Each structure stands twice: as C-alpha cells, then as structure tokens.
C-alpha positions as a Python dict, from the first residue, in 0.01 Angstrom:
ca = {
    (1, 'M'): (0, 0, 0),
    (2, 'T'): (360, -61, -102),
    (3, 'S'): (433, -410, -232),
    (4, 'K'): (756, -590, -326),
    (5, 'W'): (579, -732, -631),
    (6, 'P'): (485, -564, -962),
    (7, 'T'): (154, -387, -945),
    (8, 'E'): (-121, -315, -1198),
    (9, 'A'): (-437, -103, -1200),
    (10, 'V'): (-753, -294, -1113),
    (11, 'G'): (-914, -182, -1437),
    (12, 'N'): (-634, -348, -1638),
    (13, 'C'): (-683, -677, -1448),
    (14, 'L'): (-1045, -719, -1547),
    (15, 'K'): (-1180, -944, -1819),
    (16, 'R'): (-1457, -791, -2021),
    (17, 'L'): (-1787, -964, -1945),
    (18, 'S'): (-2085, -997, -2174),
    (19, 'L'): (-2367, -1080, -1944),
    (20, 'G'): (-2630, -1038, -2212),
    (21, 'P'): (-2992, -992, -2105),
    (22, 'H'): (-2931, -1013, -1730),
    (23, 'P'): (-3153, -741, -1586),
    (24, 'K'): (-3093, -615, -1235),
    (25, 'L'): (-3369, -710, -997),
    (26, 'Q'): (-3524, -414, -809),
    (27, 'T'): (-3544, -435, -430),
    (28, 'R'): (-3926, -440, -433),
    (29, 'H'): (-3912, -773, -608),
    (30, 'Y'): (-3690, -946, -346),
    (31, 'K'): (-3856, -1238, -165),
    (32, 'Q'): (-3787, -1410, 164),
    (33, 'V'): (-3767, -1751, -13),
    (34, 'G'): (-3713, -1861, -369),
    (35, 'K'): (-3510, -2077, -606),
    (36, 'Y'): (-3229, -1832, -671),
    (37, 'P'): (-3026, -1610, -433),
    (38, 'I'): (-3001, -1238, -505),
    (39, 'V'): (-2664, -1073, -457),
    (40, 'D'): (-2648, -692, -441),
    (41, 'Q'): (-2427, -419, -298),
    (42, 'G'): (-2557, -461, 62),
    (43, 'Q'): (-2352, -600, 350),
    (44, 'S'): (-2503, -950, 349),
    (45, 'L'): (-2381, -1203, 97),
    (46, 'V'): (-2738, -1291, -3),
    (47, 'A'): (-2988, -1005, 1),
    (48, 'G'): (-3300, -1201, -88),
    (49, 'W'): (-3449, -1467, -318),
    (50, 'T'): (-3637, -1491, -642),
    (51, 'D'): (-3801, -1764, -859),
    (52, 'D'): (-3730, -1565, -1179),
    (53, 'D'): (-3434, -1710, -1369),
    (54, 'Q'): (-3433, -1434, -1633),
    (55, 'G'): (-3140, -1258, -1468),
    (56, 'L'): (-2952, -1572, -1351),
    (57, 'I'): (-2575, -1542, -1375),
    (58, 'S'): (-2410, -1884, -1383),
    (59, 'S'): (-2174, -1929, -1678),
    (60, 'V'): (-1895, -1688, -1576),
    (61, 'L'): (-1841, -1797, -1217),
    (62, 'P'): (-1661, -1727, -995),
    (63, 'V'): (-1697, -1351, -995),
    (64, 'I'): (-1642, -1065, -753),
    (65, 'V'): (-1941, -841, -680),
    (66, 'F'): (-1851, -483, -599),
    (67, 'G'): (-2091, -234, -437),
    (68, 'D'): (-2054, 85, -635),
    (69, 'H'): (-2204, 287, -356),
    (70, 'T'): (-2114, 73, -48),
    (71, 'R'): (-1757, -32, -145),
    (72, 'T'): (-1831, -390, -38),
    (73, 'F'): (-1665, -688, -209),
    (74, 'K'): (-1817, -1036, -232),
    (75, 'Y'): (-1668, -1354, -378),
    (76, 'V'): (-1957, -1538, -552),
    (77, 'D'): (-1908, -1891, -684),
    (78, 'F'): (-2276, -1995, -701),
    (79, 'P'): (-2545, -1904, -955),
    (80, 'F'): (-2724, -1582, -859),
    (81, 'V'): (-2942, -1298, -975),
    (82, 'R'): (-2788, -950, -966),
    (83, 'G'): (-2962, -705, -734),
    (84, 'A'): (-3054, -345, -779),
    (85, 'D'): (-2854, -39, -885),
    (86, 'G'): (-2487, -19, -789),
    (87, 'T'): (-2399, -389, -823),
    (88, 'Q'): (-2087, -430, -1036),
    (89, 'I'): (-1977, -775, -1156),
    (90, 'L'): (-1595, -819, -1184),
    (91, 'K'): (-1405, -1103, -1345),
    (92, 'P'): (-1020, -1102, -1336),
    (93, 'R'): (-804, -1205, -1630),
    (94, 'R'): (-710, -1574, -1670),
    (95, 'D'): (-361, -1525, -1529),
    (96, 'I'): (-500, -1388, -1201),
    (97, 'H'): (-641, -1621, -934),
    (98, 'P'): (-1001, -1507, -874),
    (99, 'R'): (-987, -1542, -497),
    (100, 'F'): (-649, -1369, -481),
    (101, 'F'): (-799, -1083, -684),
    (102, 'Y'): (-1090, -1067, -438),
    (103, 'Y'): (-855, -1036, -140),
    (104, 'A'): (-629, -791, -322),
    (105, 'C'): (-933, -568, -378),
    (106, 'R'): (-1031, -595, -12),
    (107, 'A'): (-680, -476, 81),
    (108, 'I'): (-736, -147, -108),
    (109, 'D'): (-811, 154, 108),
    (110, 'L'): (-1069, 305, -121),
    (111, 'P'): (-1170, 657, -2),
    (112, 'S'): (-1539, 708, 63),
    (113, 'R'): (-1732, 942, -163),
    (114, 'G'): (-2051, 909, 40),
    (115, 'Y'): (-2333, 758, -161),
    (116, 'N'): (-2163, 848, -489),
    (117, 'R'): (-2023, 578, -719),
    (118, 'H'): (-1679, 432, -648),
    (119, 'F'): (-1614, 195, -940),
    (120, 'K'): (-1421, 451, -1143),
    (121, 'G'): (-1186, 511, -849),
    (122, 'L'): (-1150, 140, -788),
    (123, 'K'): (-1032, 78, -1143),
    (124, 'E'): (-750, 324, -1095),
    (125, 'E'): (-619, 158, -777),
    (126, 'E'): (-310, -68, -797),
    (127, 'I'): (-296, -423, -671),
    (128, 'P'): (11, -651, -641),
    (129, 'L'): (60, -932, -895),
    (130, 'P'): (302, -1196, -768),
    (131, 'S'): (342, -1524, -957),
    (132, 'R'): (34, -1748, -993),
    (133, 'V'): (185, -1993, -740),
    (134, 'V'): (218, -1717, -483),
    (135, 'Q'): (-133, -1592, -559),
    (136, 'N'): (-267, -1942, -496),
    (137, 'C'): (-90, -1965, -159),
    (138, 'I'): (-208, -1621, -42),
    (139, 'A'): (-565, -1696, -148),
    (140, 'Y'): (-558, -2030, 35),
    (141, 'V'): (-431, -1886, 364),
    (142, 'L'): (-675, -1594, 370),
    (143, 'H'): (-965, -1815, 268),
    (144, 'R'): (-891, -2047, 561),
    (145, 'V'): (-914, -1761, 808),
    (146, 'D'): (-1226, -1634, 632),
    (147, 'E'): (-1383, -1976, 681),
    (148, 'G'): (-1315, -1958, 1051),
    (149, 'I'): (-1489, -1622, 1069),
    (150, 'V'): (-1792, -1760, 887),
    (151, 'V'): (-1812, -2052, 1135),
    (152, 'Q'): (-1807, -1809, 1427),
    (153, 'D'): (-2084, -1599, 1266),
    (154, 'L'): (-2295, -1912, 1228),
    (155, 'Q'): (-2236, -2010, 1592),
    (156, 'I'): (-2330, -1660, 1711),
    (157, 'A'): (-2650, -1667, 1501),
    (158, 'T'): (-2740, -2013, 1635),
    (159, 'Y'): (-2705, -1912, 1997),
    (160, 'K'): (-2891, -1589, 1937),
    (161, 'D'): (-3184, -1789, 1797),
    (162, 'L'): (-3169, -2018, 2099),
    (163, 'K'): (-3168, -1717, 2331),
    (164, 'R'): (-3472, -1561, 2157),
    (165, 'A'): (-3667, -1888, 2179),
    (166, 'T'): (-3571, -1937, 2545),
    (167, 'M'): (-3667, -1580, 2644),
    (168, 'Q'): (-4002, -1621, 2465),
    (169, 'E'): (-4074, -1931, 2675),
    (170, 'L'): (-3948, -1787, 3005),
    (171, 'F'): (-4119, -1447, 2988),
    (172, 'T'): (-4459, -1581, 2878),
    (173, 'R'): (-4480, -1914, 3069),
    (174, 'G'): (-4227, -1873, 3353),
    (175, 'L'): (-4049, -2168, 3505),
    (176, 'H'): (-4318, -2344, 3701),
    (177, 'G'): (-4603, -2406, 3459),
    (178, 'E'): (-4852, -2181, 3632),
    (179, 'A'): (-5161, -2042, 3459),
    (180, 'Q'): (-5117, -1740, 3232),
    (181, 'K'): (-5286, -1404, 3225),
    (182, 'E'): (-5327, -1160, 2939),
    (183, 'T'): (-5172, -818, 2999),
    (184, 'E'): (-5104, -499, 2804),
    (185, 'I'): (-4754, -635, 2732),
    (186, 'G'): (-4868, -987, 2638),
    (187, 'P'): (-4928, -1318, 2817),
    (188, 'M'): (-4734, -1398, 3134),
    (189, 'P'): (-4757, -1615, 3451),
    (190, 'E'): (-5054, -1522, 3668),
    (191, 'S'): (-4841, -1440, 3978),
    (192, 'W'): (-4605, -1199, 3798),
    (193, 'I'): (-4609, -824, 3867),
    (194, 'I'): (-4599, -539, 3614),
    (195, 'K'): (-4439, -204, 3708),
    (196, 'P'): (-4265, 79, 3527),
    (197, 'I'): (-3885, 76, 3541),
    (198, 'N'): (-3874, 390, 3756),
    (199, 'E'): (-4070, 208, 4030),
    (200, 'H'): (-3751, 23, 4130),
    (201, 'F'): (-3468, 186, 3931),
    (202, 'S'): (-3314, 529, 3876),
    (203, 'V'): (-3267, 623, 3510),
    (204, 'V'): (-3023, 897, 3404),
    (205, 'S'): (-2844, 992, 3088),
    (206, 'G'): (-2477, 1063, 3032),
    (207, 'G'): (-2294, 1342, 2854),
    (208, 'T'): (-2025, 1426, 2603),
    (209, 'P'): (-1737, 1654, 2706),
    (210, 'S'): (-1662, 1923, 2450),
    (211, 'R'): (-1453, 1790, 2162),
    (212, 'K'): (-1305, 2138, 2126),
    (213, 'T'): (-1128, 2106, 2465),
    (214, 'P'): (-827, 1868, 2434),
    (215, 'A'): (-793, 1857, 2816),
    (216, 'F'): (-1119, 1664, 2831),
    (217, 'W'): (-991, 1384, 2602),
    (218, 'T'): (-613, 1377, 2580),
    (219, 'D'): (-470, 1093, 2788),
    (220, 'G'): (-811, 1019, 2935),
    (221, 'T'): (-839, 732, 3184),
    (222, 'I'): (-1216, 709, 3232),
    (223, 'P'): (-1388, 474, 2982),
    (224, 'W'): (-1661, 652, 2783),
    (225, 'V'): (-1939, 443, 2623),
    (226, 'K'): (-2110, 528, 2294),
    (227, 'T'): (-2444, 382, 2184),
    (228, 'T'): (-2271, 166, 1918),
    (229, 'E'): (-2093, -16, 2204),
    (230, 'V'): (-2424, -100, 2373),
    (231, 'N'): (-2475, -433, 2197),
    (232, 'Y'): (-2581, -688, 2458),
    (233, 'G'): (-2344, -872, 2686),
    (234, 'M'): (-2085, -710, 2915),
    (235, 'I'): (-1896, -393, 2831),
    (236, 'R'): (-1532, -446, 2936),
    (237, 'E'): (-1358, -181, 2729),
    (238, 'T'): (-1440, 125, 2522),
    (239, 'E'): (-1297, 291, 2211),
    (240, 'E'): (-1259, 633, 2386),
    (241, 'R'): (-1171, 762, 2730),
    (242, 'I'): (-1223, 1101, 2894),
    (243, 'T'): (-1026, 1282, 3164),
    (244, 'Q'): (-1143, 1370, 3512),
    (245, 'A'): (-1177, 1730, 3396),
    (246, 'G'): (-1404, 1613, 3110),
    (247, 'L'): (-1619, 1424, 3361),
    (248, 'D'): (-1637, 1716, 3604),
    (249, 'Q'): (-1721, 1978, 3343),
    (250, 'S'): (-1984, 1793, 3143),
    (251, 'A'): (-2309, 1601, 3203),
    (252, 'A'): (-2114, 1273, 3199),
    (253, 'K'): (-2140, 1072, 3518),
    (254, 'L'): (-1922, 805, 3673),
    (255, 'L'): (-2122, 480, 3662),
    (256, 'P'): (-2038, 173, 3869),
    (257, 'P'): (-1993, -183, 3736),
    (258, 'G'): (-2331, -349, 3705),
    (259, 'T'): (-2498, -44, 3554),
    (260, 'L'): (-2748, -137, 3283),
    (261, 'L'): (-2718, 80, 2967),
    (262, 'L'): (-2994, 123, 2709),
    (263, 'A'): (-2924, 294, 2373),
    (264, 'M'): (-3183, 567, 2326),
    (265, 'Y'): (-3051, 700, 1993),
    (266, 'G'): (-2889, 534, 1702),
    (267, 'Q'): (-2944, 452, 1338),
    (268, 'G'): (-3020, 102, 1210),
    (269, 'V'): (-3066, -155, 1487),
    (270, 'T'): (-2872, 27, 1761),
    (271, 'R'): (-3166, 203, 1931),
    (272, 'G'): (-3324, -15, 2202),
    (273, 'K'): (-3024, -243, 2265),
    (274, 'V'): (-2894, -302, 2619),
    (275, 'A'): (-2567, -399, 2784),
    (276, 'I'): (-2420, -414, 3133),
    (277, 'L'): (-2104, -238, 3244),
    (278, 'D'): (-1835, -471, 3372),
    (279, 'I'): (-1616, -169, 3452),
    (280, 'T'): (-1646, 175, 3609),
    (281, 'A'): (-1726, 406, 3318),
    (282, 'S'): (-1917, 703, 3185),
    (283, 'C'): (-2151, 718, 2885),
    (284, 'N'): (-2280, 969, 2638),
    (285, 'Q'): (-2617, 1141, 2646),
    (286, 'A'): (-2766, 892, 2400),
    (287, 'C'): (-2748, 617, 2664),
    (288, 'A'): (-2986, 567, 2956),
    (289, 'A'): (-2796, 448, 3263),
    (290, 'I'): (-3016, 228, 3489),
    (291, 'N'): (-2934, 135, 3850),
    (292, 'P'): (-3157, -22, 4120),
    (293, 'D'): (-3314, 184, 4398),
    (294, 'D'): (-3414, -129, 4591),
    (295, 'D'): (-3367, -504, 4579),
    (296, 'V'): (-3709, -598, 4429),
    (297, 'V'): (-3591, -658, 4069),
    (298, 'D'): (-3245, -789, 3984),
    (299, 'T'): (-3059, -575, 3730),
    (300, 'K'): (-2952, -881, 3532),
    (301, 'Y'): (-3316, -994, 3514),
    (302, 'L'): (-3410, -648, 3382),
    (303, 'Y'): (-3134, -676, 3120),
    (304, 'Y'): (-3283, -1000, 2988),
    (305, 'F'): (-3640, -871, 3000),
    (306, 'L'): (-3549, -555, 2804),
    (307, 'S'): (-3357, -776, 2556),
    (308, 'Y'): (-3676, -976, 2507),
    (309, 'C'): (-3880, -657, 2451),
    (310, 'Y'): (-3631, -502, 2205),
    (311, 'E'): (-3869, -465, 1909),
    (312, 'E'): (-4148, -320, 2121),
    (313, 'I'): (-3911, -71, 2284),
    (314, 'R'): (-3784, 50, 1942),
    (315, 'Q'): (-4143, 125, 1835),
    (316, 'L'): (-4182, 372, 2120),
    (317, 'A'): (-3928, 613, 1968),
    (318, 'H'): (-4048, 940, 1831),
    (319, 'G'): (-3918, 1246, 1644),
    (320, 'G'): (-3878, 1362, 1290),
    (321, 'Q'): (-3610, 1230, 1060),
    (322, 'Q'): (-3423, 1070, 1351),
    (323, 'Q'): (-3645, 849, 1569),
    (324, 'N'): (-3520, 841, 1928),
    (325, 'L'): (-3618, 731, 2276),
    (326, 'N'): (-3582, 961, 2577),
    (327, 'L'): (-3554, 926, 2957),
    (328, 'E'): (-3926, 975, 3005),
    (329, 'I'): (-4005, 686, 2774),
    (330, 'V'): (-3740, 461, 2934),
    (331, 'R'): (-3859, 536, 3289),
    (332, 'A'): (-4216, 442, 3190),
    (333, 'L'): (-4126, 111, 3028),
    (334, 'S'): (-4337, -170, 3179),
    (335, 'V'): (-4144, -458, 3330),
    (336, 'A'): (-4302, -793, 3414),
    (337, 'Y'): (-4125, -993, 3685),
    (338, 'P'): (-4172, -1269, 3941),
    (339, 'G'): (-4216, -1124, 4286),
    (340, 'I'): (-3988, -1392, 4428),
    (341, 'R'): (-3623, -1304, 4369),
    (342, 'D'): (-3521, -1670, 4359),
    (343, 'E'): (-3733, -1719, 4047),
    (344, 'Q'): (-3567, -1416, 3886),
    (345, 'H'): (-3227, -1577, 3964),
    (346, 'E'): (-3343, -1908, 3810),
    (347, 'I'): (-3431, -1722, 3486),
    (348, 'I'): (-3093, -1551, 3492),
    (349, 'A'): (-2920, -1882, 3550),
    (350, 'T'): (-3105, -2026, 3244),
    (351, 'L'): (-3003, -1744, 3011),
    (352, 'D'): (-2651, -1671, 3139),
    (353, 'P'): (-2488, -1982, 2981),
    (354, 'I'): (-2631, -1887, 2642),
    (355, 'D'): (-2496, -1536, 2674),
    (356, 'R'): (-2158, -1672, 2768),
    (357, 'K'): (-2155, -1883, 2453),
    (358, 'I'): (-2240, -1581, 2241),
    (359, 'D'): (-1967, -1379, 2410),
    (360, 'L'): (-1714, -1661, 2362),
    (361, 'H'): (-1784, -1680, 1986),
    (362, 'R'): (-1780, -1305, 1950),
    (363, 'R'): (-1434, -1295, 2111),
    (364, 'K'): (-1312, -1581, 1883),
    (365, 'R'): (-1446, -1393, 1586),
    (366, 'A'): (-1271, -1072, 1694),
    (367, 'V'): (-937, -1266, 1720),
    (368, 'L'): (-987, -1412, 1372),
    (369, 'D'): (-1088, -1074, 1233),
    (370, 'D'): (-774, -911, 1369),
    (371, 'L'): (-566, -1204, 1237),
    (372, 'F'): (-724, -1166, 892),
    (373, 'K'): (-651, -793, 876),
    (374, 'A'): (-290, -846, 977),
    (375, 'L'): (-242, -1128, 728),
    (376, 'L'): (-410, -939, 447),
    (377, 'R'): (-171, -644, 487),
    (378, 'K'): (142, -851, 537),
    (379, 'L'): (75, -1102, 260),
    (380, 'M'): (-31, -842, 3),
    (381, 'T'): (280, -635, 62),
    (382, 'G'): (515, -937, 68),
    (383, 'E'): (619, -853, 426),
    (384, 'I'): (565, -1221, 499),
    (385, 'S'): (509, -1522, 272),
    (386, 'A'): (250, -1792, 306),
    (387, 'S'): (528, -2047, 363),
    (388, 'Q'): (625, -1863, 683),
    (389, 'L'): (290, -1939, 849),
    (390, 'N'): (225, -2223, 1091),
    (391, 'L'): (-104, -2305, 923),
    (392, 'P'): (-320, -2549, 1127),
    (393, 'P'): (-391, -2879, 956),
    (394, 'S'): (-770, -2827, 963),
    (395, 'P'): (-995, -2517, 928),
    (396, 'S'): (-1176, -2635, 1240),
    (397, 'V'): (-867, -2559, 1445),
    (398, 'L'): (-921, -2191, 1366),
    (399, 'T'): (-1242, -2199, 1566),
    (400, 'D'): (-1094, -2383, 1866),
    (401, 'T'): (-931, -2229, 2170),
    (402, 'T'): (-597, -2297, 1996),
    (403, 'I'): (-643, -1999, 1766),
    (404, 'G'): (-333, -1850, 1921),
    (405, 'E'): (-124, -2131, 1764),
    (406, 'F'): (-187, -1981, 1419),
    (407, 'T'): (112, -1744, 1427),
    (408, 'L'): (333, -1541, 1204),
    (409, 'N'): (698, -1639, 1189),
    (410, 'E'): (862, -1298, 1152),
}
C-alpha cells in the first residue's frame, strides 16, 4: 500500500508491554457466563467468559489483540482475560493514536501462511504515520462507520432471534390453538400431516463445469450458486457465472426462480442452510435443488420449515472427515404441514416481514462494509482526507436509508 505519508514498520511502532503473571486461559476453561470477558484470536470480539481474575488485563488499555494464526485484529478498551495460544497483545507508542494504529493494521494485506504464525511477518509490514491530528481524524471517521456496522449486526441478530422464536411457536402450535400431537419430529397441531419431501417435491443436485476449460467460465452469463451463497433469504446474484457450453457439458442444470436450495456440503455452519432463487440460475453439486411436483405444499412454507429444522438436518450428515448430506437424505426429510394451503400462506405471511427486515439490515451492512473498505484504503494512502468527507452529524444516520449521503468528495 503506497502512502503519501512517512511509513514505519509495525514492529517499530510497538510499545514493550510487561503483562506480568497474566496466563492465557485455555479453551476448555471458557464459560458461557462469568464476570470477565475472554478475548482470543477467534472471529468474535468476546470468545467466552470467566470468573477467574488471575489473568485480567486492565491497566494497559486500550490494546489491539492480534490473532497469530487467524490474522484477526480487535480493538479492546475494556478489561479482559487473554484467551488461548496465538493471542498477541499490541500497544502502540505514545505518539500513535491507538485506534488509528488498529485501522492501519487492518489495512495491511498480510499474506496467509495457513495455520502457521503471522506475528513475525506483521512486525515487518509498513504502516503510514501522518501527524497526530490527521491520525485522530482518520480514526474518528473509520470508527463512525464501524459503529454503523455493529448496529446492523445487532439488528440482524435481534430479528434472527425473533424469527427463531416465531418459528418455534408456529411449527409446534400452529395458528389456531388446536390440540397438539407428539410425532417423531416433535409436537405439532393434531390436524397437520407429515410426509417426506419427495412426496411432493423433486430433488436434484447441480454440477460444476470443468475449471480447466475456459470456455465454460469466461464471459459466462448464467449465475452459478455455491453452498456458501445458500444463507437464507433470496439469492439475487452470484459471485460466479458459467457459459451455456458449461451448462450443456456438465451436470449443472438451469433452475427457475422460486427453486429452493439446500446446502448439502460445507464446513462450519453452511451445511443444512436453505435459500430461494430469485433469478434463473444453476448451482454446484453440493446443493440440493428442490421444486414442487404438485400444489400440496407451498415452496416458501417448505423453506421456513427447513429453516426451523436446521440443527436436526445437520445431524443427519454422514461421512468421514467431512460430514455431508446427500440427495437420498434430503428426499427423505420429514415435513410437517397444514393440509389447508391457506394456513400455510398465513404462516408465510407471519414470517415474511421478519425475513424482509433481516434482508434489509444485511443490505445496509453490506453498503457500510463496502464504504468502510473504500475509506480504509483511501484514507490510509492519503488519496482523500477526512476533511473531504460529508460526515453525517450523528452515527445513527449511518444506519438509516440515507447511507448514500455519506459520500466521498473526490
């Protein structure tokens, strides 16, 4: 990253810390609740809690926590206990604004070395060092956008919790207060029916055109969905596209809008998630594409029911090192539904507004994330200055529909 300001190696910007007897807490000792937050090298700011104050870090705040293996950076200005191996505590010199240093580190494109350590490489990287006044301005602007992102994350989490609670009520008690019955998939209204998915839907997989054949990918016009893009809600765009030749000469299929996709493979939390196509598209072989054979069960209703059963579906996966679902498992999934379509539509109408709220806040977050990345690059290189920004008068504006008013005067 070329900057108009003088630069210095990260290692030379650090103040030597003497943390004394502050042992790192091993993961097995993390608790769900406790007096003190635990910060480690994971993606979340707080990884767990503890009641043990033996390793409490409080006198040197604020500090930047760097994940030696994960390359994550965290700005920590509250007392915390350091988590397990790979958690580096960084404190910049007195002449460097701590939050500016944090953002300057985030602007570094630090190459991955897998699960090896990265701290040595980080210390050799150069960061810009403008005047302290400029550092303060840059830190302020970037922090404001960061705050907006946090607000969106909280809104998304709140509506997801509401959706889970609402689905729990709807799929166990229904809408009309009728008596319940116990079934192999849990309690549900007495009049509801249980059938496997393939009773009313066709289930097929997609395919991946050969990566060795450029004609299958170059200038492709057909959206191609990967499992990582199956993440609830509507799929309106994809990262990659294939050509007609790629579609014709592979197992990929052209799927109409309204197709329900279920991720059969995927590490972490990907496996078992669902989404609905809002476009004509294809998908890879790790996705199950589900379309109705009749009009007994609404596809949108099935989407919500499978969302509700996410954890149970994940547990059906099998295999060795990589646990996966397959088409046979998906086709046999039990679905509970009201026999009256109008009741299915009422359930859809109850859940749709919550999904729209989640989608709205996701899109706002994406706008803010793109804005942050652009500002980070331009401010750290000196391509623009903080004084050139039309900064809204309140951080709350960043979460409103007027996000677009936060512009760069270039």
